[in-house]
Amino acid sequence: MQTPPSYAENANGKKLFLQRCAMCHGADIKGTGALAHKSNPPTPDLTTAAFKKRLRDYPGVIVSSVILRPNGDLIPKTLRENGVKVAPYAWKVSDFRDLHQYMSEVIAASR
């Protein structure tokens, strides 16, 4: 079985995050993006102790609950209301894995 790429090697996860998430979450994943305070509720800081615990308790929650958003319209609504157009993207399983891994490792490394 192949070992997943490390944080430093995970170019796809970083690229996806910067293209599709950083406008709200910021490059530092702390809720510092340009649109962070334009959503209701505001974009959370994903590096807090509470979120780190949630990530440990429920691996995969970041990607599955936020990107798939089966019960909400917060992200698309925030983008629409602020005139941000994000091109449609056909997610692959490897994209979910890479994005989750990238975010998890950045979050774990944060202080």
PDB file of N, CA and C in Angstrom:
ATOM      1  N   MET A   1       0.843  -1.182   0.000  1.00  0.00           N
ATOM      2  CA  MET A   1       0.000   0.000   0.000  1.00  0.00           C
ATOM      3  C   MET A   1       0.889   1.245   0.000  1.00  0.00           C
ATOM      4  N   GLN A   2       0.544   2.206  -0.810  1.00  0.00           N
ATOM      5  CA  GLN A   2       1.333   3.414  -0.942  1.00  0.00           C
ATOM      6  C   GLN A   2       1.052   4.367   0.227  1.00  0.00           C
ATOM      7  N   THR A   3       2.104   4.980   0.752  1.00  0.00           N
ATOM      8  CA  THR A   3       1.969   5.945   1.836  1.00  0.00           C
ATOM      9  C   THR A   3       1.501   7.280   1.260  1.00  0.00           C
ATOM     10  N   PRO A   4       0.489   7.923   1.884  1.00  0.00           N
ATOM     11  CA  PRO A   4       0.050   9.228   1.376  1.00  0.00           C
ATOM     12  C   PRO A   4       1.173  10.252   1.479  1.00  0.00           C
ATOM     13  N   PRO A   5       1.151  11.267   0.635  1.00  0.00           N
ATOM     14  CA  PRO A   5       2.203  12.277   0.685  1.00  0.00           C
ATOM     15  C   PRO A   5       2.164  13.045   1.999  1.00  0.00           C
ATOM     16  N   SER A   6       3.329  13.520   2.431  1.00  0.00           N
ATOM     17  CA  SER A   6       3.376  14.314   3.654  1.00  0.00           C
ATOM     18  C   SER A   6       2.861  15.713   3.359  1.00  0.00           C
ATOM     19  N   TYR A   7       2.669  16.476   4.409  1.00  0.00           N
ATOM     20  CA  TYR A   7       2.185  17.857   4.305  1.00  0.00           C
ATOM     21  C   TYR A   7       3.010  18.635   3.287  1.00  0.00           C
ATOM     22  N   ALA A   8       4.321  18.551   3.383  1.00  0.00           N
ATOM     23  CA  ALA A   8       5.198  19.306   2.482  1.00  0.00           C
ATOM     24  C   ALA A   8       5.076  18.819   1.041  1.00  0.00           C
ATOM     25  N   GLU A   9       4.718  17.563   0.853  1.00  0.00           N
ATOM     26  CA  GLU A   9       4.624  16.988  -0.488  1.00  0.00           C
ATOM     27  C   GLU A   9       3.219  17.077  -1.078  1.00  0.00           C
ATOM     28  N   ASN A  10       2.242  17.442  -0.270  1.00  0.00           N
ATOM     29  CA  ASN A  10       0.853  17.387  -0.697  1.00  0.00           C
ATOM     30  C   ASN A  10       0.464  18.642  -1.485  1.00  0.00           C
ATOM     31  N   ALA A  11       1.007  18.766  -2.675  1.00  0.00           N
ATOM     32  CA  ALA A  11       0.760  19.951  -3.507  1.00  0.00           C
ATOM     33  C   ALA A  11      -0.704  20.049  -3.915  1.00  0.00           C
ATOM     34  N   ASN A  12      -1.354  18.929  -4.183  1.00  0.00           N
ATOM     35  CA  ASN A  12      -2.762  18.961  -4.598  1.00  0.00           C
ATOM     36  C   ASN A  12      -3.652  19.475  -3.468  1.00  0.00           C
ATOM     37  N   GLY A  13      -3.446  18.995  -2.256  1.00  0.00           N
ATOM     38  CA  GLY A  13      -4.249  19.458  -1.119  1.00  0.00           C
ATOM     39  C   GLY A  13      -4.059  20.937  -0.867  1.00  0.00           C
ATOM     40  N   LYS A  14      -2.830  21.400  -0.929  1.00  0.00           N
ATOM     41  CA  LYS A  14      -2.544  22.821  -0.716  1.00  0.00           C
ATOM     42  C   LYS A  14      -3.172  23.653  -1.828  1.00  0.00           C
ATOM     43  N   LYS A  15      -3.046  23.201  -3.074  1.00  0.00           N
ATOM     44  CA  LYS A  15      -3.614  23.936  -4.211  1.00  0.00           C
ATOM     45  C   LYS A  15      -5.129  24.039  -4.067  1.00  0.00           C
ATOM     46  N   LEU A  16      -5.789  22.947  -3.723  1.00  0.00           N
ATOM     47  CA  LEU A  16      -7.242  22.962  -3.550  1.00  0.00           C
ATOM     48  C   LEU A  16      -7.640  23.903  -2.417  1.00  0.00           C
ATOM     49  N   PHE A  17      -6.916  23.843  -1.310  1.00  0.00           N
ATOM     50  CA  PHE A  17      -7.236  24.721  -0.187  1.00  0.00           C
ATOM     51  C   PHE A  17      -7.105  26.187  -0.594  1.00  0.00           C
ATOM     52  N   LEU A  18      -5.991  26.543  -1.205  1.00  0.00           N
ATOM     53  CA  LEU A  18      -5.765  27.939  -1.578  1.00  0.00           C
ATOM     54  C   LEU A  18      -6.778  28.424  -2.606  1.00  0.00           C
ATOM     55  N   GLN A  19      -7.182  27.548  -3.531  1.00  0.00           N
ATOM     56  CA  GLN A  19      -8.137  27.946  -4.571  1.00  0.00           C
ATOM     57  C   GLN A  19      -9.571  27.978  -4.082  1.00  0.00           C
ATOM     58  N   ARG A  20      -9.932  27.085  -3.162  1.00  0.00           N
ATOM     59  CA  ARG A  20     -11.337  26.904  -2.856  1.00  0.00           C
ATOM     60  C   ARG A  20     -11.725  27.222  -1.408  1.00  0.00           C
ATOM     61  N   CYS A  21     -10.761  27.412  -0.522  1.00  0.00           N
ATOM     62  CA  CYS A  21     -11.077  27.574   0.896  1.00  0.00           C
ATOM     63  C   CYS A  21     -10.480  28.827   1.525  1.00  0.00           C
ATOM     64  N   ALA A  22      -9.305  29.232   1.049  1.00  0.00           N
ATOM     65  CA  ALA A  22      -8.561  30.308   1.704  1.00  0.00           C
ATOM     66  C   ALA A  22      -9.274  31.653   1.665  1.00  0.00           C
ATOM     67  N   MET A  23     -10.166  31.874   0.710  1.00  0.00           N
ATOM     68  CA  MET A  23     -10.857  33.166   0.647  1.00  0.00           C
ATOM     69  C   MET A  23     -11.659  33.425   1.920  1.00  0.00           C
ATOM     70  N   CYS A  24     -12.069  32.372   2.583  1.00  0.00           N
ATOM     71  CA  CYS A  24     -12.768  32.529   3.867  1.00  0.00           C
ATOM     72  C   CYS A  24     -11.857  32.153   5.040  1.00  0.00           C
ATOM     73  N   HIS A  25     -11.203  31.009   4.930  1.00  0.00           N
ATOM     74  CA  HIS A  25     -10.415  30.512   6.051  1.00  0.00           C
ATOM     75  C   HIS A  25      -9.038  31.153   6.157  1.00  0.00           C
ATOM     76  N   GLY A  26      -8.552  31.790   5.100  1.00  0.00           N
ATOM     77  CA  GLY A  26      -7.216  32.364   5.108  1.00  0.00           C
ATOM     78  C   GLY A  26      -6.175  31.288   4.889  1.00  0.00           C
ATOM     79  N   ALA A  27      -5.023  31.683   4.403  1.00  0.00           N
ATOM     80  CA  ALA A  27      -3.947  30.723   4.143  1.00  0.00           C
ATOM     81  C   ALA A  27      -3.499  30.027   5.424  1.00  0.00           C
ATOM     82  N   ASP A  28      -3.719  30.675   6.575  1.00  0.00           N
ATOM     83  CA  ASP A  28      -3.307  30.113   7.858  1.00  0.00           C
ATOM     84  C   ASP A  28      -4.388  29.234   8.505  1.00  0.00           C
ATOM     85  N   ILE A  29      -5.549  29.102   7.881  1.00  0.00           N
ATOM     86  CA  ILE A  29      -6.670  28.280   8.353  1.00  0.00           C
ATOM     87  C   ILE A  29      -7.263  28.824   9.659  1.00  0.00           C
ATOM     88  N   LYS A  30      -7.020  30.088   9.961  1.00  0.00           N
ATOM     89  CA  LYS A  30      -7.489  30.670  11.220  1.00  0.00           C
ATOM     90  C   LYS A  30      -8.707  31.581  11.041  1.00  0.00           C
ATOM     91  N   GLY A  31      -9.385  31.479   9.899  1.00  0.00           N
ATOM     92  CA  GLY A  31     -10.554  32.320   9.678  1.00  0.00           C
ATOM     93  C   GLY A  31     -10.182  33.753   9.373  1.00  0.00           C
ATOM     94  N   THR A  32      -9.092  33.938   8.650  1.00  0.00           N
ATOM     95  CA  THR A  32      -8.573  35.277   8.378  1.00  0.00           C
ATOM     96  C   THR A  32      -8.703  35.694   6.917  1.00  0.00           C
ATOM     97  N   GLY A  33      -9.446  34.936   6.124  1.00  0.00           N
ATOM     98  CA  GLY A  33      -9.602  35.260   4.711  1.00  0.00           C
ATOM     99  C   GLY A  33     -10.438  36.509   4.501  1.00  0.00           C
ATOM    100  N   ALA A  34     -10.403  37.008   3.288  1.00  0.00           N
ATOM    101  CA  ALA A  34     -11.111  38.248   2.946  1.00  0.00           C
ATOM    102  C   ALA A  34     -12.613  38.177   3.235  1.00  0.00           C
ATOM    103  N   LEU A  35     -13.194  36.997   3.148  1.00  0.00           N
ATOM    104  CA  LEU A  35     -14.640  36.848   3.373  1.00  0.00           C
ATOM    105  C   LEU A  35     -14.976  36.277   4.759  1.00  0.00           C
ATOM    106  N   ALA A  36     -13.995  36.157   5.623  1.00  0.00           N
ATOM    107  CA  ALA A  36     -14.187  35.495   6.919  1.00  0.00           C
ATOM    108  C   ALA A  36     -15.320  36.076   7.750  1.00  0.00           C
ATOM    109  N   HIS A  37     -15.465  37.385   7.753  1.00  0.00           N
ATOM    110  CA  HIS A  37     -16.491  38.005   8.596  1.00  0.00           C
ATOM    111  C   HIS A  37     -17.731  38.409   7.811  1.00  0.00           C
ATOM    112  N   LYS A  38     -17.813  37.930   6.581  1.00  0.00           N
ATOM    113  CA  LYS A  38     -18.972  38.266   5.757  1.00  0.00           C
ATOM    114  C   LYS A  38     -20.002  37.141   5.750  1.00  0.00           C
ATOM    115  N   SER A  39     -19.691  36.043   6.405  1.00  0.00           N
ATOM    116  CA  SER A  39     -20.674  34.966   6.513  1.00  0.00           C
ATOM    117  C   SER A  39     -21.295  35.030   7.899  1.00  0.00           C
ATOM    118  N   ASN A  40     -22.446  34.417   8.049  1.00  0.00           N
ATOM    119  CA  ASN A  40     -23.125  34.380   9.328  1.00  0.00           C
ATOM    120  C   ASN A  40     -23.493  32.937   9.626  1.00  0.00           C
ATOM    121  N   PRO A  41     -22.816  32.298  10.554  1.00  0.00           N
ATOM    122  CA  PRO A  41     -21.799  32.813  11.457  1.00  0.00           C
ATOM    123  C   PRO A  41     -20.475  33.055  10.730  1.00  0.00           C
ATOM    124  N   PRO A  42     -19.580  33.870  11.327  1.00  0.00           N
ATOM    125  CA  PRO A  42     -18.278  34.125  10.707  1.00  0.00           C
ATOM    126  C   PRO A  42     -17.482  32.829  10.545  1.00  0.00           C
ATOM    127  N   THR A  43     -16.576  32.828   9.605  1.00  0.00           N
ATOM    128  CA  THR A  43     -15.724  31.664   9.350  1.00  0.00           C
ATOM    129  C   THR A  43     -14.926  31.332  10.612  1.00  0.00           C
ATOM    130  N   PRO A  44     -14.956  30.087  11.051  1.00  0.00           N
ATOM    131  CA  PRO A  44     -14.250  29.746  12.295  1.00  0.00           C
ATOM    132  C   PRO A  44     -12.744  29.596  12.109  1.00  0.00           C
ATOM    133  N   ASP A  45     -12.040  29.781  13.209  1.00  0.00           N
ATOM    134  CA  ASP A  45     -10.611  29.483  13.287  1.00  0.00           C
ATOM    135  C   ASP A  45     -10.513  27.977  13.490  1.00  0.00           C
ATOM    136  N   LEU A  46      -9.956  27.284  12.501  1.00  0.00           N
ATOM    137  CA  LEU A  46      -9.888  25.827  12.572  1.00  0.00           C
ATOM    138  C   LEU A  46      -8.693  25.324  13.372  1.00  0.00           C
ATOM    139  N   THR A  47      -7.932  26.251  13.966  1.00  0.00           N
ATOM    140  CA  THR A  47      -6.763  25.844  14.738  1.00  0.00           C
ATOM    141  C   THR A  47      -7.012  25.870  16.244  1.00  0.00           C
ATOM    142  N   THR A  48      -8.242  26.145  16.663  1.00  0.00           N
ATOM    143  CA  THR A  48      -8.532  26.194  18.101  1.00  0.00           C
ATOM    144  C   THR A  48      -8.477  24.797  18.716  1.00  0.00           C
ATOM    145  N   ALA A  49      -8.284  24.752  20.015  1.00  0.00           N
ATOM    146  CA  ALA A  49      -8.239  23.470  20.730  1.00  0.00           C
ATOM    147  C   ALA A  49      -9.544  22.697  20.533  1.00  0.00           C
ATOM    148  N   ALA A  50     -10.667  23.401  20.546  1.00  0.00           N
ATOM    149  CA  ALA A  50     -11.965  22.737  20.382  1.00  0.00           C
ATOM    150  C   ALA A  50     -12.073  22.088  19.003  1.00  0.00           C
ATOM    151  N   PHE A  51     -11.617  22.790  17.978  1.00  0.00           N
ATOM    152  CA  PHE A  51     -11.702  22.205  16.644  1.00  0.00           C
ATOM    153  C   PHE A  51     -10.714  21.059  16.488  1.00  0.00           C
ATOM    154  N   LYS A  52      -9.527  21.191  17.066  1.00  0.00           N
ATOM    155  CA  LYS A  52      -8.556  20.096  16.998  1.00  0.00           C
ATOM    156  C   LYS A  52      -9.118  18.839  17.649  1.00  0.00           C
ATOM    157  N   LYS A  53      -9.835  19.015  18.766  1.00  0.00           N
ATOM    158  CA  LYS A  53     -10.459  17.859  19.426  1.00  0.00           C
ATOM    159  C   LYS A  53     -11.513  17.249  18.520  1.00  0.00           C
ATOM    160  N   ARG A  54     -12.307  18.079  17.888  1.00  0.00           N
ATOM    161  CA  ARG A  54     -13.342  17.589  16.972  1.00  0.00           C
ATOM    162  C   ARG A  54     -12.714  16.804  15.819  1.00  0.00           C
ATOM    163  N   LEU A  55     -11.602  17.300  15.310  1.00  0.00           N
ATOM    164  CA  LEU A  55     -10.902  16.627  14.227  1.00  0.00           C
ATOM    165  C   LEU A  55     -10.387  15.265  14.669  1.00  0.00           C
ATOM    166  N   ARG A  56      -9.854  15.191  15.899  1.00  0.00           N
ATOM    167  CA  ARG A  56      -9.392  13.899  16.427  1.00  0.00           C
ATOM    168  C   ARG A  56     -10.564  12.943  16.647  1.00  0.00           C
ATOM    169  N   ASP A  57     -11.659  13.462  17.188  1.00  0.00           N
ATOM    170  CA  ASP A  57     -12.815  12.623  17.507  1.00  0.00           C
ATOM    171  C   ASP A  57     -13.562  12.148  16.262  1.00  0.00           C
ATOM    172  N   TYR A  58     -13.574  12.979  15.236  1.00  0.00           N
ATOM    173  CA  TYR A  58     -14.338  12.673  14.023  1.00  0.00           C
ATOM    174  C   TYR A  58     -13.485  12.908  12.777  1.00  0.00           C
ATOM    175  N   PRO A  59     -12.524  12.020  12.515  1.00  0.00           N
ATOM    176  CA  PRO A  59     -11.669  12.202  11.342  1.00  0.00           C
ATOM    177  C   PRO A  59     -12.501  12.301  10.063  1.00  0.00           C
ATOM    178  N   GLY A  60     -12.120  13.192   9.192  1.00  0.00           N
ATOM    179  CA  GLY A  60     -12.830  13.364   7.931  1.00  0.00           C
ATOM    180  C   GLY A  60     -13.941  14.385   7.974  1.00  0.00           C
ATOM    181  N   VAL A  61     -14.243  14.900   9.167  1.00  0.00           N
ATOM    182  CA  VAL A  61     -15.348  15.847   9.314  1.00  0.00           C
ATOM    183  C   VAL A  61     -15.122  17.108   8.492  1.00  0.00           C
ATOM    184  N   ILE A  62     -13.896  17.588   8.451  1.00  0.00           N
ATOM    185  CA  ILE A  62     -13.622  18.828   7.720  1.00  0.00           C
ATOM    186  C   ILE A  62     -14.159  18.730   6.309  1.00  0.00           C
ATOM    187  N   VAL A  63     -13.695  17.749   5.612  1.00  0.00           N
ATOM    188  CA  VAL A  63     -14.042  17.637   4.200  1.00  0.00           C
ATOM    189  C   VAL A  63     -15.497  17.239   4.003  1.00  0.00           C
ATOM    190  N   SER A  64     -15.937  16.211   4.677  1.00  0.00           N
ATOM    191  CA  SER A  64     -17.287  15.713   4.409  1.00  0.00           C
ATOM    192  C   SER A  64     -18.377  16.673   4.842  1.00  0.00           C
ATOM    193  N   SER A  65     -18.246  17.300   5.990  1.00  0.00           N
ATOM    194  CA  SER A  65     -19.334  18.158   6.462  1.00  0.00           C
ATOM    195  C   SER A  65     -19.316  19.549   5.855  1.00  0.00           C
ATOM    196  N   VAL A  66     -18.164  20.025   5.459  1.00  0.00           N
ATOM    197  CA  VAL A  66     -18.081  21.375   4.924  1.00  0.00           C
ATOM    198  C   VAL A  66     -18.238  21.387   3.408  1.00  0.00           C
ATOM    199  N   ILE A  67     -17.473  20.580   2.725  1.00  0.00           N
ATOM    200  CA  ILE A  67     -17.513  20.607   1.263  1.00  0.00           C
ATOM    201  C   ILE A  67     -18.827  20.039   0.735  1.00  0.00           C
ATOM    202  N   LEU A  68     -19.252  18.940   1.282  1.00  0.00           N
ATOM    203  CA  LEU A  68     -20.465  18.306   0.759  1.00  0.00           C
ATOM    204  C   LEU A  68     -21.721  19.049   1.191  1.00  0.00           C
ATOM    205  N   ARG A  69     -21.729  19.665   2.363  1.00  0.00           N
ATOM    206  CA  ARG A  69     -22.835  20.479   2.881  1.00  0.00           C
ATOM    207  C   ARG A  69     -24.218  19.988   2.445  1.00  0.00           C
ATOM    208  N   PRO A  70     -24.596  18.785   2.819  1.00  0.00           N
ATOM    209  CA  PRO A  70     -25.890  18.271   2.359  1.00  0.00           C
ATOM    210  C   PRO A  70     -27.083  19.026   2.920  1.00  0.00           C
ATOM    211  N   ASN A  71     -26.900  19.733   4.032  1.00  0.00           N
ATOM    212  CA  ASN A  71     -28.044  20.384   4.672  1.00  0.00           C
ATOM    213  C   ASN A  71     -27.889  21.894   4.782  1.00  0.00           C
ATOM    214  N   GLY A  72     -27.012  22.481   4.019  1.00  0.00           N
ATOM    215  CA  GLY A  72     -26.836  23.916   4.179  1.00  0.00           C
ATOM    216  C   GLY A  72     -26.369  24.602   2.917  1.00  0.00           C
ATOM    217  N   ASP A  73     -26.499  25.920   2.952  1.00  0.00           N
ATOM    218  CA  ASP A  73     -26.144  26.728   1.793  1.00  0.00           C
ATOM    219  C   ASP A  73     -25.207  27.858   2.208  1.00  0.00           C
ATOM    220  N   LEU A  74     -24.600  27.758   3.385  1.00  0.00           N
ATOM    221  CA  LEU A  74     -23.800  28.853   3.929  1.00  0.00           C
ATOM    222  C   LEU A  74     -22.668  29.269   2.995  1.00  0.00           C
ATOM    223  N   ILE A  75     -21.869  28.314   2.553  1.00  0.00           N
ATOM    224  CA  ILE A  75     -20.708  28.653   1.728  1.00  0.00           C
ATOM    225  C   ILE A  75     -21.139  29.230   0.378  1.00  0.00           C
ATOM    226  N   PRO A  76     -21.979  28.541  -0.388  1.00  0.00           N
ATOM    227  CA  PRO A  76     -22.391  29.140  -1.670  1.00  0.00           C
ATOM    228  C   PRO A  76     -23.087  30.483  -1.498  1.00  0.00           C
ATOM    229  N   LYS A  77     -23.903  30.629  -0.459  1.00  0.00           N
ATOM    230  CA  LYS A  77     -24.620  31.885  -0.222  1.00  0.00           C
ATOM    231  C   LYS A  77     -23.636  33.014   0.081  1.00  0.00           C
ATOM    232  N   THR A  78     -22.669  32.757   0.942  1.00  0.00           N
ATOM    233  CA  THR A  78     -21.667  33.768   1.276  1.00  0.00           C
ATOM    234  C   THR A  78     -20.899  34.203   0.036  1.00  0.00           C
ATOM    235  N   LEU A  79     -20.510  33.241  -0.787  1.00  0.00           N
ATOM    236  CA  LEU A  79     -19.770  33.578  -1.999  1.00  0.00           C
ATOM    237  C   LEU A  79     -20.638  34.397  -2.950  1.00  0.00           C
ATOM    238  N   ARG A  80     -21.868  33.962  -3.174  1.00  0.00           N
ATOM    239  CA  ARG A  80     -22.788  34.693  -4.063  1.00  0.00           C
ATOM    240  C   ARG A  80     -23.008  36.118  -3.596  1.00  0.00           C
ATOM    241  N   GLU A  81     -23.285  36.274  -2.310  1.00  0.00           N
ATOM    242  CA  GLU A  81     -23.579  37.599  -1.763  1.00  0.00           C
ATOM    243  C   GLU A  81     -22.391  38.550  -1.856  1.00  0.00           C
ATOM    244  N   ASN A  82     -21.200  38.012  -2.000  1.00  0.00           N
ATOM    245  CA  ASN A  82     -20.005  38.842  -2.077  1.00  0.00           C
ATOM    246  C   ASN A  82     -19.406  38.870  -3.478  1.00  0.00           C
ATOM    247  N   GLY A  83     -20.183  38.408  -4.454  1.00  0.00           N
ATOM    248  CA  GLY A  83     -19.770  38.473  -5.850  1.00  0.00           C
ATOM    249  C   GLY A  83     -18.602  37.585  -6.212  1.00  0.00           C
ATOM    250  N   VAL A  84     -18.371  36.535  -5.428  1.00  0.00           N
ATOM    251  CA  VAL A  84     -17.263  35.629  -5.707  1.00  0.00           C
ATOM    252  C   VAL A  84     -17.770  34.473  -6.555  1.00  0.00           C
ATOM    253  N   LYS A  85     -17.103  34.259  -7.651  1.00  0.00           N
ATOM    254  CA  LYS A  85     -17.458  33.136  -8.518  1.00  0.00           C
ATOM    255  C   LYS A  85     -16.347  32.096  -8.433  1.00  0.00           C
ATOM    256  N   VAL A  86     -16.711  30.914  -7.993  1.00  0.00           N
ATOM    257  CA  VAL A  86     -15.771  29.806  -7.917  1.00  0.00           C
ATOM    258  C   VAL A  86     -16.194  28.821  -8.997  1.00  0.00           C
ATOM    259  N   ALA A  87     -15.283  28.524  -9.885  1.00  0.00           N
ATOM    260  CA  ALA A  87     -15.602  27.617 -10.985  1.00  0.00           C
ATOM    261  C   ALA A  87     -16.037  26.264 -10.441  1.00  0.00           C
ATOM    262  N   PRO A  88     -17.009  25.633 -11.102  1.00  0.00           N
ATOM    263  CA  PRO A  88     -17.412  24.291 -10.676  1.00  0.00           C
ATOM    264  C   PRO A  88     -16.194  23.367 -10.692  1.00  0.00           C
ATOM    265  N   TYR A  89     -16.215  22.412  -9.834  1.00  0.00           N
ATOM    266  CA  TYR A  89     -15.080  21.510  -9.740  1.00  0.00           C
ATOM    267  C   TYR A  89     -15.587  20.099  -9.543  1.00  0.00           C
ATOM    268  N   ALA A  90     -15.123  19.177 -10.371  1.00  0.00           N
ATOM    269  CA  ALA A  90     -15.503  17.766 -10.244  1.00  0.00           C
ATOM    270  C   ALA A  90     -14.530  17.106  -9.263  1.00  0.00           C
ATOM    271  N   TRP A  91     -14.963  16.970  -8.013  1.00  0.00           N
ATOM    272  CA  TRP A  91     -14.111  16.406  -6.967  1.00  0.00           C
ATOM    273  C   TRP A  91     -13.861  14.933  -7.226  1.00  0.00           C
ATOM    274  N   LYS A  92     -12.616  14.522  -7.029  1.00  0.00           N
ATOM    275  CA  LYS A  92     -12.239  13.112  -7.080  1.00  0.00           C
ATOM    276  C   LYS A  92     -11.995  12.660  -5.646  1.00  0.00           C
ATOM    277  N   VAL A  93     -12.058  11.372  -5.419  1.00  0.00           N
ATOM    278  CA  VAL A  93     -11.800  10.836  -4.084  1.00  0.00           C
ATOM    279  C   VAL A  93     -10.417  11.275  -3.608  1.00  0.00           C
ATOM    280  N   SER A  94      -9.440  11.263  -4.496  1.00  0.00           N
ATOM    281  CA  SER A  94      -8.080  11.668  -4.109  1.00  0.00           C
ATOM    282  C   SER A  94      -8.036  13.138  -3.699  1.00  0.00           C
ATOM    283  N   ASP A  95      -8.897  13.987  -4.289  1.00  0.00           N
ATOM    284  CA  ASP A  95      -8.943  15.396  -3.892  1.00  0.00           C
ATOM    285  C   ASP A  95      -9.424  15.534  -2.455  1.00  0.00           C
ATOM    286  N   PHE A  96     -10.479  14.803  -2.113  1.00  0.00           N
ATOM    287  CA  PHE A  96     -10.982  14.833  -0.733  1.00  0.00           C
ATOM    288  C   PHE A  96      -9.893  14.381   0.229  1.00  0.00           C
ATOM    289  N   ARG A  97      -9.226  13.295  -0.131  1.00  0.00           N
ATOM    290  CA  ARG A  97      -8.156  12.766   0.719  1.00  0.00           C
ATOM    291  C   ARG A  97      -7.036  13.795   0.863  1.00  0.00           C
ATOM    292  N   ASP A  98      -6.599  14.365  -0.253  1.00  0.00           N
ATOM    293  CA  ASP A  98      -5.492  15.314  -0.220  1.00  0.00           C
ATOM    294  C   ASP A  98      -5.840  16.575   0.562  1.00  0.00           C
ATOM    295  N   LEU A  99      -7.038  17.103   0.349  1.00  0.00           N
ATOM    296  CA  LEU A  99      -7.446  18.309   1.061  1.00  0.00           C
ATOM    297  C   LEU A  99      -7.561  18.041   2.552  1.00  0.00           C
ATOM    298  N   HIS A 100      -8.171  16.924   2.904  1.00  0.00           N
ATOM    299  CA  HIS A 100      -8.298  16.562   4.317  1.00  0.00           C
ATOM    300  C   HIS A 100      -6.917  16.417   4.952  1.00  0.00           C
ATOM    301  N   GLN A 101      -6.025  15.737   4.274  1.00  0.00           N
ATOM    302  CA  GLN A 101      -4.691  15.525   4.822  1.00  0.00           C
ATOM    303  C   GLN A 101      -3.953  16.853   4.978  1.00  0.00           C
ATOM    304  N   TYR A 102      -4.013  17.687   3.960  1.00  0.00           N
ATOM    305  CA  TYR A 102      -3.336  18.983   4.029  1.00  0.00           C
ATOM    306  C   TYR A 102      -3.867  19.801   5.201  1.00  0.00           C
ATOM    307  N   MET A 103      -5.178  19.949   5.286  1.00  0.00           N
ATOM    308  CA  MET A 103      -5.767  20.748   6.352  1.00  0.00           C
ATOM    309  C   MET A 103      -5.480  20.148   7.725  1.00  0.00           C
ATOM    310  N   SER A 104      -5.593  18.847   7.843  1.00  0.00           N
ATOM    311  CA  SER A 104      -5.334  18.184   9.128  1.00  0.00           C
ATOM    312  C   SER A 104      -3.920  18.433   9.613  1.00  0.00           C
ATOM    313  N   GLU A 105      -2.965  18.360   8.693  1.00  0.00           N
ATOM    314  CA  GLU A 105      -1.575  18.539   9.092  1.00  0.00           C
ATOM    315  C   GLU A 105      -1.261  19.996   9.403  1.00  0.00           C
ATOM    316  N   VAL A 106      -1.845  20.930   8.661  1.00  0.00           N
ATOM    317  CA  VAL A 106      -1.649  22.352   8.961  1.00  0.00           C
ATOM    318  C   VAL A 106      -2.261  22.668  10.327  1.00  0.00           C
ATOM    319  N   ILE A 107      -3.444  22.144  10.571  1.00  0.00           N
ATOM    320  CA  ILE A 107      -4.117  22.383  11.844  1.00  0.00           C
ATOM    321  C   ILE A 107      -3.322  21.789  13.004  1.00  0.00           C
ATOM    322  N   ALA A 108      -2.862  20.560  12.831  1.00  0.00           N
ATOM    323  CA  ALA A 108      -2.105  19.906  13.882  1.00  0.00           C
ATOM    324  C   ALA A 108      -0.800  20.646  14.179  1.00  0.00           C
ATOM    325  N   ALA A 109      -0.189  21.247  13.162  1.00  0.00           N
ATOM    326  CA  ALA A 109       1.078  21.951  13.333  1.00  0.00           C
ATOM    327  C   ALA A 109       0.897  23.356  13.892  1.00  0.00           C
ATOM    328  N   SER A 110      -0.338  23.867  13.896  1.00  0.00           N
ATOM    329  CA  SER A 110      -0.574  25.245  14.357  1.00  0.00           C
ATOM    330  C   SER A 110      -0.484  25.335  15.867  1.00  0.00           C
ATOM    331  N   ARG A 111      -0.213  26.535  16.307  1.00  0.00           N
ATOM    332  CA  ARG A 111      -0.124  26.794  17.760  1.00  0.00           C
ATOM    333  C   ARG A 111      -1.085  27.862  18.154  1.00  0.00           C
TER     334      ARG A 111
END
